[in-house]
PDB file of C-alpha atoms in Angstrom:
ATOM      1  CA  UNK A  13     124.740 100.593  94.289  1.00 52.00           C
ATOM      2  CA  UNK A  14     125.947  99.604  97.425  1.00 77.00           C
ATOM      3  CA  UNK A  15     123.968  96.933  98.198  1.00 90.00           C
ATOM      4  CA  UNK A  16     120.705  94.970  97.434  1.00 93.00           C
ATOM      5  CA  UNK A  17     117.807  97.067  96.278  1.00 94.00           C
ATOM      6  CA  UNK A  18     114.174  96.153  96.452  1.00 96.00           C
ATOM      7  CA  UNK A  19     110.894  97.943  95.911  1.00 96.00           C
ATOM      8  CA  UNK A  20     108.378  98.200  97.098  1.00 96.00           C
ATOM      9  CA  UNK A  21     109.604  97.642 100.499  1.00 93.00           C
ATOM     10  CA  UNK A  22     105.655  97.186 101.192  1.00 95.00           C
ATOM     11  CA  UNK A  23     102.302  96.069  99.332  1.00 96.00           C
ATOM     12  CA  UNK A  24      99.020  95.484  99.978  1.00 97.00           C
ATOM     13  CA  UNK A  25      96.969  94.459  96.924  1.00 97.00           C
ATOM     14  CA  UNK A  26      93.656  92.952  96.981  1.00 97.00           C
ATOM     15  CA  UNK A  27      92.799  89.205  96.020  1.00 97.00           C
ATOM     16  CA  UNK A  28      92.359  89.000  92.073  1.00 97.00           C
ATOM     17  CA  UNK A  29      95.275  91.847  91.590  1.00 97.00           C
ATOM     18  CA  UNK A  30      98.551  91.147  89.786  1.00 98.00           C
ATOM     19  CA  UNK A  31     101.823  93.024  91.305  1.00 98.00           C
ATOM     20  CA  UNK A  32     105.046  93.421  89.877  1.00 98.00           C
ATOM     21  CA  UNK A  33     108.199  92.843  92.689  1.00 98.00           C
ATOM     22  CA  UNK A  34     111.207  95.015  91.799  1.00 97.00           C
ATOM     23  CA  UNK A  35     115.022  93.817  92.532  1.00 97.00           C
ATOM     24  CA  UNK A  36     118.309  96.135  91.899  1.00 96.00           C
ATOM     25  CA  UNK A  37     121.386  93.585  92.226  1.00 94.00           C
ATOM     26  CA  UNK A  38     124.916  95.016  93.345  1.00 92.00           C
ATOM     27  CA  UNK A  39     126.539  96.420  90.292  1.00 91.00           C
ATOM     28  CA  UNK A  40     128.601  93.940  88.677  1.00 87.00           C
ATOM     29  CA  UNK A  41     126.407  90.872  90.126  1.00 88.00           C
ATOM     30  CA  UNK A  42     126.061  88.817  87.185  1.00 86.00           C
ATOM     31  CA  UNK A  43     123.809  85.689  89.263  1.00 86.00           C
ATOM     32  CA  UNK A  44     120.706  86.923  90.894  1.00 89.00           C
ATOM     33  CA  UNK A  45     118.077  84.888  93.049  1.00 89.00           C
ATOM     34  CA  UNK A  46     114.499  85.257  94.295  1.00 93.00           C
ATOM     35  CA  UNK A  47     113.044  83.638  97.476  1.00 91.00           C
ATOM     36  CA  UNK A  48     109.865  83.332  99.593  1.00 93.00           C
ATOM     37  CA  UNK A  49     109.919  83.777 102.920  1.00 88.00           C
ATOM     38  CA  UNK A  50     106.264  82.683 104.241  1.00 84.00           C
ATOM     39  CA  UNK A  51     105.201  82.961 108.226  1.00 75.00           C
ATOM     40  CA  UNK A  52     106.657  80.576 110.183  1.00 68.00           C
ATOM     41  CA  UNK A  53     108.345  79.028 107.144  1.00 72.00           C
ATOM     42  CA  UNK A  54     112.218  78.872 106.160  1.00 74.00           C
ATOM     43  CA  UNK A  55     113.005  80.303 102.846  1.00 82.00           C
ATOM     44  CA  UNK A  56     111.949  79.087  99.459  1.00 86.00           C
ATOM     45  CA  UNK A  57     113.997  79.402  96.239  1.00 84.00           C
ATOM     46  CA  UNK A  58     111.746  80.324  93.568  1.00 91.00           C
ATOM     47  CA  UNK A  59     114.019  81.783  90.491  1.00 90.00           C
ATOM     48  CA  UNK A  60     117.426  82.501  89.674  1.00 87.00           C
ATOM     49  CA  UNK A  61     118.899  84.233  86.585  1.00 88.00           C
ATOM     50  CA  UNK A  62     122.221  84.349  85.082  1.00 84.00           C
ATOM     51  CA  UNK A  63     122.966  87.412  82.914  1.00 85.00           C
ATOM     52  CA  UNK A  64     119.891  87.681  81.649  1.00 86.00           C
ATOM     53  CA  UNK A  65     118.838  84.029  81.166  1.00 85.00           C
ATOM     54  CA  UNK A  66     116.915  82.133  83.788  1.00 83.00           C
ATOM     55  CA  UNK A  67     117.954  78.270  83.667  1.00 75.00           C
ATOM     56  CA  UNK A  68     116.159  77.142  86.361  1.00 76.00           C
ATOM     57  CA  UNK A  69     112.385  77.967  86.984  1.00 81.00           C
ATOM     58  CA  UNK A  70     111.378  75.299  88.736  1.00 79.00           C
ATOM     59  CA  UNK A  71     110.535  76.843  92.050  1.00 85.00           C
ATOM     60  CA  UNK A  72     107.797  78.924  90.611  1.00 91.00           C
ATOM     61  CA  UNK A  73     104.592  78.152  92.400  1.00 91.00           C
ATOM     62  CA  UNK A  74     102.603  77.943  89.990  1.00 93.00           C
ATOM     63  CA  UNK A  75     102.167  80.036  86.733  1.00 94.00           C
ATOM     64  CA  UNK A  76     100.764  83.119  87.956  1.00 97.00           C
ATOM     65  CA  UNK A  77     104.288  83.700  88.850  1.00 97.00           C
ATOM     66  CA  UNK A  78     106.835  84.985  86.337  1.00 96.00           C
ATOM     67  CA  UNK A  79     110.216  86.762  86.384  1.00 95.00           C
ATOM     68  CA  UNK A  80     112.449  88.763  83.840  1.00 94.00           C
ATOM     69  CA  UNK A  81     115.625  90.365  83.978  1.00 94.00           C
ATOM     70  CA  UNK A  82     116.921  92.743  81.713  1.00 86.00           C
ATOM     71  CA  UNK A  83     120.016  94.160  80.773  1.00 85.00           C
ATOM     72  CA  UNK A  84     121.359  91.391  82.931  1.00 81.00           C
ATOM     73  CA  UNK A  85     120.226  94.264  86.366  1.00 91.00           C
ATOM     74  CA  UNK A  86     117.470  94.998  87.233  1.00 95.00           C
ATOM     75  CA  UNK A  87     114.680  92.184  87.673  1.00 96.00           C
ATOM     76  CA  UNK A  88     111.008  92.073  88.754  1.00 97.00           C
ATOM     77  CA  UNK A  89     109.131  89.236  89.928  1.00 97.00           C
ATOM     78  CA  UNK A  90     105.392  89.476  88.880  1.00 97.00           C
ATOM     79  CA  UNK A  91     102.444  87.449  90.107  1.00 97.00           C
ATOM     80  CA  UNK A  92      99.246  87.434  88.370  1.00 98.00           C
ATOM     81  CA  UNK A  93      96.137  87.412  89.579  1.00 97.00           C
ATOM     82  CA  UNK A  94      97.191  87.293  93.502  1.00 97.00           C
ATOM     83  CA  UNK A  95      95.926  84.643  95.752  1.00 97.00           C
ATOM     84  CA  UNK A  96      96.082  85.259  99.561  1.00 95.00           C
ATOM     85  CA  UNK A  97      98.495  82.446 100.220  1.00 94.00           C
ATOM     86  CA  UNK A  98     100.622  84.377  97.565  1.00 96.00           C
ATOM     87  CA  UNK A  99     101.512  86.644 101.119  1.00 95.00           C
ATOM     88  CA  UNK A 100     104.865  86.462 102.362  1.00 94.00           C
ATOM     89  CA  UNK A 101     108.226  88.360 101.764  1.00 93.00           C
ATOM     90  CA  UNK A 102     109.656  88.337  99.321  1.00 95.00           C
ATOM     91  CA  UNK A 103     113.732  88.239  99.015  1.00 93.00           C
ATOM     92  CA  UNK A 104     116.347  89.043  95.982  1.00 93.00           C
ATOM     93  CA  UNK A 105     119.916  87.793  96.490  1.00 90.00           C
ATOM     94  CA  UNK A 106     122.916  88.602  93.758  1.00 89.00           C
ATOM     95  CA  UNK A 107     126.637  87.331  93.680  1.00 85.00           C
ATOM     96  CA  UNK A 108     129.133  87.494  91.477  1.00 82.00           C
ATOM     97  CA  UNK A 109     128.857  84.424  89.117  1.00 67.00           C
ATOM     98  CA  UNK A 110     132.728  83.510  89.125  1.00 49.00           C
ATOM     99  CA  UNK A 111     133.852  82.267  92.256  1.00 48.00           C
ATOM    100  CA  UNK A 112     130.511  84.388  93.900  1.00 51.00           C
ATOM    101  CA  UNK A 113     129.474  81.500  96.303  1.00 62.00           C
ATOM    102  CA  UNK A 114     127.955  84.708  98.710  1.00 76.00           C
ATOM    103  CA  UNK A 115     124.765  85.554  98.200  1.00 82.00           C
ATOM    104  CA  UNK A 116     123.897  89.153  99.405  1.00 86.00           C
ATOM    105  CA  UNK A 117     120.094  89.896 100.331  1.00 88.00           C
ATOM    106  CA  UNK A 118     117.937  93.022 100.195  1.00 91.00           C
ATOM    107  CA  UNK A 119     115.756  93.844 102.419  1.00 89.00           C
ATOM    108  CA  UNK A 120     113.158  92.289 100.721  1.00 92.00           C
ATOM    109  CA  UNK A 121     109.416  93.372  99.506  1.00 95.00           C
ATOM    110  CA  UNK A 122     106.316  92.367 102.094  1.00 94.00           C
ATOM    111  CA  UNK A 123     103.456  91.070 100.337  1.00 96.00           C
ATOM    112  CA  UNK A 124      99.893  90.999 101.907  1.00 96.00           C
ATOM    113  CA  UNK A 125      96.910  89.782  99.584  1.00 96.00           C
ATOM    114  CA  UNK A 126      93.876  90.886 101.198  1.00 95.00           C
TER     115      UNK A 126
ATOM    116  CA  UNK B  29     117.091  66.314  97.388  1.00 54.00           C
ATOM    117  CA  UNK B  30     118.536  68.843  99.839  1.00 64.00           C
ATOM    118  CA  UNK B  31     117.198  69.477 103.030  1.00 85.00           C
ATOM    119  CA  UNK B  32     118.591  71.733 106.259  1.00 90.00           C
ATOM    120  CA  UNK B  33     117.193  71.270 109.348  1.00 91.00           C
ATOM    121  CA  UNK B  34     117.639  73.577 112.380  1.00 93.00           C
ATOM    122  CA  UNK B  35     115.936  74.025 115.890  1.00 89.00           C
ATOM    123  CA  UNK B  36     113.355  76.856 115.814  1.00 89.00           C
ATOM    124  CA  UNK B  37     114.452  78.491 118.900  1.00 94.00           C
ATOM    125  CA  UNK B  38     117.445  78.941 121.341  1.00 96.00           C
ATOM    126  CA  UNK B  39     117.181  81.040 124.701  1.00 97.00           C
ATOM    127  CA  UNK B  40     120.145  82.258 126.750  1.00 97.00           C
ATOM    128  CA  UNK B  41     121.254  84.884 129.260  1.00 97.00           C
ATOM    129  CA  UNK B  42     123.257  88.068 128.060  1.00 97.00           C
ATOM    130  CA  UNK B  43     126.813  87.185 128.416  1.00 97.00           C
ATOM    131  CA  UNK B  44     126.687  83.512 127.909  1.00 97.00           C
ATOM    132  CA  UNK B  45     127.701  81.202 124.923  1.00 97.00           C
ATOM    133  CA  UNK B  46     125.164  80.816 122.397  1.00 97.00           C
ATOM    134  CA  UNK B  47     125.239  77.463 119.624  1.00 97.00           C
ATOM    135  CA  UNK B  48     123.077  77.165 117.088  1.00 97.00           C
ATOM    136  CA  UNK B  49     122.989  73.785 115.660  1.00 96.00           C
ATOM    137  CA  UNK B  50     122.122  72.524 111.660  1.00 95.00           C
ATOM    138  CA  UNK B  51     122.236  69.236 110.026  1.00 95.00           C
ATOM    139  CA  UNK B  52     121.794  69.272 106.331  1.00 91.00           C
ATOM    140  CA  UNK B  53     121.558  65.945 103.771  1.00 86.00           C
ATOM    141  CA  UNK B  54     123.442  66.461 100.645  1.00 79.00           C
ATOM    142  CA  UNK B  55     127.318  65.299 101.603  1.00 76.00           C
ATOM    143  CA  UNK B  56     128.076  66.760  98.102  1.00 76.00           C
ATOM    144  CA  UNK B  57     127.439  70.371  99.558  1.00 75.00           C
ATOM    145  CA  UNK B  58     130.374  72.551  98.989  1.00 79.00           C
ATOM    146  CA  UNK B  59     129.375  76.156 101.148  1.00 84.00           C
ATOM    147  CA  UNK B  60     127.694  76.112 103.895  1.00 89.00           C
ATOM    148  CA  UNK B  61     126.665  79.513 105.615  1.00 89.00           C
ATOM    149  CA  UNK B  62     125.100  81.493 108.273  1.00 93.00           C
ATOM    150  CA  UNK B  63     122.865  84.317 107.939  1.00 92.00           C
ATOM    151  CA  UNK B  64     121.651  86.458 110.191  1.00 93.00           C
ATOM    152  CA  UNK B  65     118.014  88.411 109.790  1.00 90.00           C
ATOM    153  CA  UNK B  66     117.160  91.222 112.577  1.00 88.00           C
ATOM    154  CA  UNK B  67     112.663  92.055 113.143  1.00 81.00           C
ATOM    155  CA  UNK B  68     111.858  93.833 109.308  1.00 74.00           C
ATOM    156  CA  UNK B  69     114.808  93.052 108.110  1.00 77.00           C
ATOM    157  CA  UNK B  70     116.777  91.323 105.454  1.00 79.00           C
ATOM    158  CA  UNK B  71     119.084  88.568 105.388  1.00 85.00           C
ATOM    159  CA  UNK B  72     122.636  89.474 106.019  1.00 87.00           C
ATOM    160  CA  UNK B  73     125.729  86.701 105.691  1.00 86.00           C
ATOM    161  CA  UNK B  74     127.452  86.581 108.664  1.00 91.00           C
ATOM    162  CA  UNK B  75     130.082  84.016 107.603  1.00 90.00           C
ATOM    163  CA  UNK B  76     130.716  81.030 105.512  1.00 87.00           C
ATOM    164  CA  UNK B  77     132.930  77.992 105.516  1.00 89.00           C
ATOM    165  CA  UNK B  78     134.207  75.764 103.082  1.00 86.00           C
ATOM    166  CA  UNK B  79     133.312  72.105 102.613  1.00 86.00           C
ATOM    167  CA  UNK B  80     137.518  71.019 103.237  1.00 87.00           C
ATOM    168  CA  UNK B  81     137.639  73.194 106.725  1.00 89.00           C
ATOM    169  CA  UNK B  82     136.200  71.795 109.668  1.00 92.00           C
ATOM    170  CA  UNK B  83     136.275  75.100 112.175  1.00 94.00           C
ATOM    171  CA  UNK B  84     136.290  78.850 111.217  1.00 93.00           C
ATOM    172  CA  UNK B  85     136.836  81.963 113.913  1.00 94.00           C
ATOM    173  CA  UNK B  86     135.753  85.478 113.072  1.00 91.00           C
ATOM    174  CA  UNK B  87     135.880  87.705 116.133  1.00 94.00           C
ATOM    175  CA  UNK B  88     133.185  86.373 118.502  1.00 96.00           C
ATOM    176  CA  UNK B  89     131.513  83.219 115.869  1.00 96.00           C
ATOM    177  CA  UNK B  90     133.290  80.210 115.851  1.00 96.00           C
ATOM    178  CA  UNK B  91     131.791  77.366 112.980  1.00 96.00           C
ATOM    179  CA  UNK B  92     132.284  74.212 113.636  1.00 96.00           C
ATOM    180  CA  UNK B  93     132.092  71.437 110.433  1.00 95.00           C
ATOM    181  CA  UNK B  94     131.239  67.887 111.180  1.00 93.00           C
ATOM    182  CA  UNK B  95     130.835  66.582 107.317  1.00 90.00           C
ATOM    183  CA  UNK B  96     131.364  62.782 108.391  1.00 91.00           C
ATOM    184  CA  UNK B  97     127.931  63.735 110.473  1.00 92.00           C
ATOM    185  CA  UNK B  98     126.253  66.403 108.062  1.00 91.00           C
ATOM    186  CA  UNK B  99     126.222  68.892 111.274  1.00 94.00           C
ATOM    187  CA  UNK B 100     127.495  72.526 111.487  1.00 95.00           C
ATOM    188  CA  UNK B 101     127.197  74.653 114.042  1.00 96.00           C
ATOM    189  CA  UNK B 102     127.395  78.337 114.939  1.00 97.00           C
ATOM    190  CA  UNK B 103     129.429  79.187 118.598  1.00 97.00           C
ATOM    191  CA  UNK B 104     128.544  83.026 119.534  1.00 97.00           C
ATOM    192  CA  UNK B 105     130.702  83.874 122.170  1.00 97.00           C
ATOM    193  CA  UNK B 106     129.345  86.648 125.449  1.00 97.00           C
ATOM    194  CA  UNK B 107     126.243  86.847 123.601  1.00 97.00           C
ATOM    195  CA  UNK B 108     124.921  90.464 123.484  1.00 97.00           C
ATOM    196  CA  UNK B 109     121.211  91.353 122.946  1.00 95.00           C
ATOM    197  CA  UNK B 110     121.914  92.904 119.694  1.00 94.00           C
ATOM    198  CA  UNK B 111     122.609  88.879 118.657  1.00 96.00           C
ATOM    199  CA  UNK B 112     118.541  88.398 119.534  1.00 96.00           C
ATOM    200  CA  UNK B 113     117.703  87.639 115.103  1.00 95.00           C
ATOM    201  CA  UNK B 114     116.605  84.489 113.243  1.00 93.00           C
ATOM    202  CA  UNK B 115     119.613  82.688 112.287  1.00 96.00           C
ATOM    203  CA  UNK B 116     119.587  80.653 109.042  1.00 94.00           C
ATOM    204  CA  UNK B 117     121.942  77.761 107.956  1.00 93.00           C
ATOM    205  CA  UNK B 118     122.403  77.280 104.878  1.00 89.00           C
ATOM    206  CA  UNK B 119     123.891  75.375 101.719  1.00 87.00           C
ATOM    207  CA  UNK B 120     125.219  75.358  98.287  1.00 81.00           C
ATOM    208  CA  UNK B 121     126.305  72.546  95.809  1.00 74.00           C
ATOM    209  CA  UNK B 122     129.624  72.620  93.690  1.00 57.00           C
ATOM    210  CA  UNK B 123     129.310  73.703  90.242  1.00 47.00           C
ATOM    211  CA  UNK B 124     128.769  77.114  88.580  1.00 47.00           C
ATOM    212  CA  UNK B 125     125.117  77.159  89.810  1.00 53.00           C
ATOM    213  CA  UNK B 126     124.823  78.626  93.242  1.00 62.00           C
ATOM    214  CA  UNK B 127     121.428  77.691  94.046  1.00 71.00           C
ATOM    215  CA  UNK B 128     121.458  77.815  97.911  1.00 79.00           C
ATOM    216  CA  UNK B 129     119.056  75.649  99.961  1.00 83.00           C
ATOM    217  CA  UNK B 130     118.481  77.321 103.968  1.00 87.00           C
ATOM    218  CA  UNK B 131     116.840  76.184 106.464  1.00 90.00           C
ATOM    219  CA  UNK B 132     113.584  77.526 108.916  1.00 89.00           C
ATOM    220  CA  UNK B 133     115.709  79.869 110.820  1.00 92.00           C
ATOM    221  CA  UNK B 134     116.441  79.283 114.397  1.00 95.00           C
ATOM    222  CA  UNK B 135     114.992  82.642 116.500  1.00 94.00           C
ATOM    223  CA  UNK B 136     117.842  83.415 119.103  1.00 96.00           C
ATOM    224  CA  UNK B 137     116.260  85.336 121.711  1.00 96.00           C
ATOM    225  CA  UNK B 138     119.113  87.016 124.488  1.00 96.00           C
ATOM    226  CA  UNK B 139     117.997  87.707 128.009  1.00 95.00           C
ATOM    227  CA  UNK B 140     119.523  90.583 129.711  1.00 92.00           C
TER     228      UNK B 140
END
């Protein structure tokens, strides 16, 4: 596609509830990135995958959070059992893995844990 | 570890110069960026500089690189009210892994 896809661009889920974040990188993006954006806070690197492989998870929260890509696309971010401070938006980012030192964002997905 | 610091808000009158200011901590950062996010929106780059330059111009944003200092800044000349956005600096190590580390966002607010 054109650019950056994420879905839902909105959820509300209740406390307890596990939700599954989707990200569509730009065609040809081999490197793609979550973050966290939380109120008032900067943004938080959580994941990022290469292909299809994820060598670094170590900004997952905690491990209610998980994240797969497949087919080296598309890539969902899922959190179990939702927590209210689990609210926030939620940000994917792909480049081109050669030389890609530009990041491109979608919109993003806002989460609110009631 | 890496760290980017930035002032959480700037104020200035429609017309005027705006500069955002960032200091980050890792001297072994190779990219450093801007980004731009409008209300409900995502992040969108605005521009980028290399860790060798020490000034980039693109039409009305001018970069400026102090490495010896850690401090980058972002000059947006006859600032218009469709600059008002969060503005993030950012940065990214050498090496195939691009992880990028940004800072709180500075909110740019332009009075008319």
């Amino acid at each position: 596609g054109a650019g950056v896809s994420q879905s839902p661009s909105n959820k509300v889920t209740e406390k307890g509830k596990d939700v599954e974040l989707r990200c569509d990188p730009i065609s040809g993006h081999t490197a793609l990135y979550w973050y966290r954006q939380s109120l008032g806070q900067g943004l938080e690197f959580l994941i990022y995958f290469q292909g299809n492989s994820a060598p670094d998870k170590s900004g997952l929260p905690s491990d209610r959070f998980s994240a797969e890509r497949t087919g080296g696309s598309v890539s969902t971010l899922t959190i179990q059992r939702t927590q209210q401070e689990d609210s926030a938006v939620y940000l994917c980012a792909s480049s081109l893995a050669l030389g890609g030192e530009t990041q491109y964002f979608g919109p993003g997905t806002r989460l609110l844990v009631l | 570890g890496e760290d980017v610091e930035q002032s959480l808000f700037l104020s200035v009158r429609e017309g005027d110069s705006s500069v955002i200011n960032c200091t980050y901590t890792d001297s072994s950062s190779t990219y450093l960026y801007w980004y731009k996010q409008e209300p409900g929106a995502g992040l969108q780059l605005l521009t980028y500089i290399f860790s060798n330059m020490d000034m980039k111009q693109d039409q009305r944003l001018t970069v400026l690189l102090n490495k010896k200092d850690k401090h980058l800044s972002l000059r947006i000349a006859d600032t218009q009210t469709g600059d008002s956005a969060i503005y993030f600096c950012a940065e990214s190590l050498s090496g195939g892994y691009q992880k990028v580390t940004f800072g709180i966002g500075t909110k740019l607010q332009v009075i008319p």
